[in-house]
Short mmCIF file of C-alpha atoms in Angstrom, two decimals:
data_model
loop_
_atom_site.label_atom_id
_atom_site.label_comp_id
_atom_site.label_asym_id
_atom_site.label_seq_id
_atom_site.Cartn_x
_atom_site.Cartn_y
_atom_site.Cartn_z
CA UNK A 166 101.69 89.90 70.32
CA UNK A 167 100.83 93.52 72.36
CA UNK A 168 103.85 95.29 69.89
CA UNK A 169 102.75 93.77 66.35
CA UNK A 170 99.39 95.10 67.42
CA UNK A 171 100.13 98.59 67.67
CA UNK A 172 102.64 99.33 65.46
CA UNK A 173 103.28 99.34 61.85
CA UNK A 174 103.92 95.52 61.17
CA UNK A 175 107.54 95.11 59.83
CA UNK A 176 108.56 91.63 58.90
CA UNK A 177 111.22 91.64 61.36
CA UNK A 178 108.15 91.93 63.73
CA UNK A 179 106.28 89.17 62.81
CA UNK A 180 109.37 86.83 62.07
CA UNK A 181 110.30 87.22 65.72
CA UNK A 182 106.76 86.63 67.02
CA UNK A 183 106.49 83.54 64.53
CA UNK A 184 109.91 82.30 65.81
CA UNK A 185 109.24 82.56 70.00
CA UNK A 186 105.55 80.99 69.04
CA UNK A 187 107.03 78.02 67.17
CA UNK A 188 110.23 77.38 69.59
CA UNK A 189 107.21 77.53 72.92
CA UNK A 190 104.71 74.87 70.62
CA UNK A 191 107.92 72.86 69.86
CA UNK A 192 108.66 72.54 73.61
CA UNK A 193 105.25 71.34 74.77
CA UNK A 194 104.79 67.47 72.87
CA UNK A 195 108.75 67.06 75.02
CA UNK A 196 106.22 67.25 78.19
CA UNK A 197 103.59 64.99 79.34
CA UNK A 198 101.57 67.97 81.11
CA UNK A 199 99.44 65.69 82.82
CA UNK A 200 102.21 63.43 84.83
CA UNK A 201 104.53 67.07 85.73
CA UNK A 202 104.10 68.51 88.70
CA UNK A 203 102.26 71.81 88.66
CA UNK A 204 105.09 73.68 90.41
CA UNK A 205 107.63 72.19 87.37
CA UNK A 206 105.23 73.03 84.72
CA UNK A 207 105.43 77.00 86.27
CA UNK A 208 108.77 77.16 86.41
CA UNK A 209 109.60 75.69 82.77
CA UNK A 210 107.11 78.61 81.40
CA UNK A 211 108.79 81.00 83.53
CA UNK A 212 112.31 79.50 82.40
CA UNK A 213 111.31 81.31 78.90
CA UNK A 214 111.26 85.05 80.31
CA UNK A 215 115.08 86.69 79.69
CA UNK A 216 115.00 87.77 83.23
CA UNK A 217 115.54 83.98 84.38
CA UNK A 218 117.13 82.58 81.36
CA UNK A 219 119.88 85.24 81.45
CA UNK A 220 120.63 84.32 85.15
CA UNK A 221 120.83 81.02 85.01
CA UNK A 222 119.65 77.71 86.59
CA UNK A 223 119.82 79.23 90.15
CA UNK A 224 116.87 81.44 88.62
CA UNK A 225 114.81 78.13 87.14
CA UNK A 226 115.50 77.06 90.82
CA UNK A 227 114.12 80.13 92.42
CA UNK A 228 110.95 80.51 90.50
CA UNK A 229 109.98 76.74 91.62
CA UNK A 230 110.03 77.55 94.68
CA UNK A 231 111.69 73.88 96.03
CA UNK A 232 115.14 72.97 96.88
CA UNK A 233 117.98 73.10 94.42
CA UNK A 234 118.38 68.70 94.93
CA UNK A 235 114.35 68.48 94.80
CA UNK A 236 114.29 70.35 91.52
CA UNK A 237 117.48 68.82 89.63
CA UNK A 238 115.94 65.48 90.46
CA UNK A 239 112.03 66.55 89.24
CA UNK A 240 113.81 67.30 86.11
CA UNK A 241 116.03 64.74 85.44
CA UNK A 242 112.82 62.46 86.42
CA UNK A 243 110.47 63.95 84.11
CA UNK A 244 112.72 66.14 81.45
CA UNK A 245 115.46 63.98 81.42
CA UNK A 246 117.55 67.58 81.34
CA UNK A 247 119.28 69.09 84.37
CA UNK A 248 118.65 72.57 85.15
CA UNK A 249 122.06 74.09 83.33
CA UNK A 250 120.92 72.05 80.88
CA UNK A 251 117.24 73.28 80.39
CA UNK A 252 118.43 77.12 80.36
CA UNK A 253 121.12 76.57 78.03
CA UNK A 254 119.03 75.37 75.95
CA UNK A 255 116.55 77.95 76.37
CA UNK A 256 119.82 80.32 75.66
CA UNK A 257 120.86 78.98 72.59
CA UNK A 258 117.44 79.23 70.91
CA UNK A 259 117.53 82.49 71.88
CA UNK A 260 120.49 82.83 70.29
CA UNK A 261 119.31 80.98 66.95
CA UNK A 262 115.96 83.69 66.58
CA UNK A 263 118.85 86.59 67.30
CA UNK A 264 121.27 85.19 65.31
CA UNK A 265 118.59 84.59 62.28
CA UNK A 266 116.32 88.02 62.60
CA UNK A 267 119.06 90.74 63.60
CA UNK A 268 122.37 91.55 62.88
CA UNK A 269 123.57 91.99 66.71
CA UNK A 270 127.44 91.38 67.28
CA UNK A 271 127.64 88.02 68.32
CA UNK A 272 128.97 88.70 71.11
CA UNK A 273 126.45 91.17 72.32
CA UNK A 274 123.88 87.81 71.84
CA UNK A 275 125.62 86.15 73.95
CA UNK A 276 125.09 88.67 76.61
CA UNK A 277 121.50 88.94 75.73
CA UNK A 278 121.72 85.01 76.54
CA UNK A 279 122.97 85.83 79.90
CA UNK A 280 126.51 84.43 78.95
CA UNK A 281 128.99 86.42 79.82
CA UNK A 282 131.71 84.60 78.28
CA UNK A 283 132.34 84.29 74.71
CA UNK A 284 134.24 81.13 74.07
CA UNK A 285 131.35 79.29 76.62
CA UNK A 286 129.42 80.75 74.17
CA UNK A 287 130.76 79.60 71.07
CA UNK A 288 130.51 75.66 72.95
CA UNK A 289 127.56 75.93 74.20
CA UNK A 290 125.85 76.82 70.45
CA UNK A 291 128.18 74.32 68.71
CA UNK A 292 126.94 71.72 71.86
CA UNK A 293 122.67 72.48 70.13
CA UNK A 294 123.92 73.54 66.19
CA UNK A 295 126.65 72.01 65.74
CA UNK A 296 127.66 75.05 63.87
CA UNK A 297 128.97 78.09 65.16
CA UNK A 298 127.41 81.02 65.76
CA UNK A 299 128.41 82.85 62.30
CA UNK A 300 128.11 79.98 60.19
CA UNK A 301 124.48 79.37 61.57
CA UNK A 302 123.93 83.27 60.78
CA UNK A 303 125.21 82.81 57.00
CA UNK A 304 122.91 80.11 57.15
CA UNK A 305 119.84 81.08 58.65
CA UNK A 306 120.27 85.08 58.69
CA UNK A 307 117.62 87.17 56.59
CA UNK A 308 117.63 87.95 52.62
CA UNK A 309 118.36 90.95 51.98
CA UNK A 310 115.46 90.73 49.80
#
């Protein structure tokens, strides 16, 4: 948001900001924050930071400040997801955003999302979106016009 306020507004910056905002807002109704422990809400919020999701579930457990098993049980009970599944969902949302808004090579997108193994990235992306990263980019990428 700061970049949008202080630099020339380009359509790419506006699209990236809006897509990131939409992903974060879309995630809110799936959680009943009245019943979620505060530490879990904070950990889920921090999990969206690149320095957390790039590292993986261990970083999510670390920012939660609780034991691994406790975090796993709480996330399963409240969100219906394991820490790994939650982080992978965030990674795939970030990958979809990057694929739709940039021409970066798919291998670079995978690395930016914290996945070094390209075949693992392809499998995980296909599981989440039902198509390969390349076909997703072809369908959702920016129009040159």
